[in-house]
mmCIF file of C-alpha atoms in Angstrom:
data_model
loop_
_atom_site.group_PDB
_atom_site.id
_atom_site.type_symbol
_atom_site.label_atom_id
_atom_site.label_comp_id
_atom_site.label_asym_id
_atom_site.label_seq_id
_atom_site.Cartn_x
_atom_site.Cartn_y
_atom_site.Cartn_z
ATOM 1 C CA MET A 1 -50.337 30.637 -2.218
ATOM 2 C CA LYS A 2 -50.599 26.742 -1.336
ATOM 3 C CA GLN A 3 -47.989 24.485 -2.455
ATOM 4 C CA GLN A 4 -50.728 22.155 -3.721
ATOM 5 C CA THR A 5 -51.690 24.832 -6.365
ATOM 6 C CA LEU A 6 -48.121 24.883 -7.715
ATOM 7 C CA TRP A 7 -47.966 21.071 -8.073
ATOM 8 C CA GLU A 8 -51.392 20.947 -9.610
ATOM 9 C CA GLY A 9 -50.435 23.506 -12.267
ATOM 10 C CA MET A 10 -47.150 21.541 -13.008
ATOM 11 C CA ALA A 11 -48.936 18.358 -13.243
ATOM 12 C CA ILE A 12 -51.604 19.793 -15.778
ATOM 13 C CA THR A 13 -48.579 21.091 -17.767
ATOM 14 C CA ILE A 14 -46.737 17.869 -17.761
ATOM 15 C CA MET A 15 -49.800 15.749 -18.734
ATOM 16 C CA GLY A 16 -50.672 18.270 -21.571
ATOM 17 C CA GLY A 17 -47.112 18.063 -22.866
ATOM 18 C CA LEU A 18 -47.068 14.231 -22.882
ATOM 19 C CA ALA A 19 -50.468 14.137 -24.558
ATOM 20 C CA LEU A 20 -49.377 16.602 -27.220
ATOM 21 C CA GLY A 21 -45.996 14.831 -27.761
ATOM 22 C CA THR A 22 -47.857 11.601 -28.175
ATOM 23 C CA LEU A 23 -50.227 12.862 -30.827
ATOM 24 C CA VAL A 24 -47.292 14.527 -32.764
ATOM 25 C CA THR A 25 -45.115 11.361 -32.696
ATOM 26 C CA LEU A 26 -47.928 8.947 -33.539
ATOM 27 C CA GLY A 27 -50.002 11.024 -35.839
ATOM 28 C CA LEU A 28 -48.435 14.144 -37.341
ATOM 29 C CA ILE A 29 -44.855 12.970 -38.004
ATOM 30 C CA PRO A 30 -45.868 9.727 -39.865
ATOM 31 C CA THR A 31 -48.455 11.716 -41.886
ATOM 32 C CA LEU A 32 -45.825 14.386 -42.895
ATOM 33 C CA TYR A 33 -43.361 11.671 -43.845
ATOM 34 C CA TRP A 34 -46.004 10.007 -45.973
ATOM 35 C CA LEU A 35 -47.009 13.250 -47.629
ATOM 36 C CA LEU A 36 -43.363 14.223 -48.395
ATOM 37 C CA PHE A 37 -41.409 11.098 -49.004
ATOM 38 C CA ASP A 38 -43.803 8.328 -50.085
ATOM 39 C CA LYS A 39 -44.736 9.951 -53.397
ATOM 40 C CA LEU A 40 -43.729 7.995 -56.449
ATOM 41 C CA LYS A 41 -41.226 9.611 -58.921
ATOM 42 C CA PRO A 42 -42.632 9.949 -62.535
ATOM 43 C CA GLY A 43 -42.264 6.727 -64.377
ATOM 44 C CA GLU A 44 -41.896 4.626 -61.258
ATOM 45 C CA GLU A 45 -44.132 1.624 -60.401
ATOM 46 C CA LYS A 46 -45.187 0.295 -56.994
ATOM 47 C CA HIS A 47 -44.309 -3.322 -56.358
#
């Protein structure tokens, strides 16, 4: 097995992890926060 093959697989894994982590951090977490914590309590008004 060539050493280049090992580096290529590791590079693909790292890039995929970084891309997924970015999407989760910038997209999923703020959306979940908004859905769970930004709801108004009954009788409360937005200013």
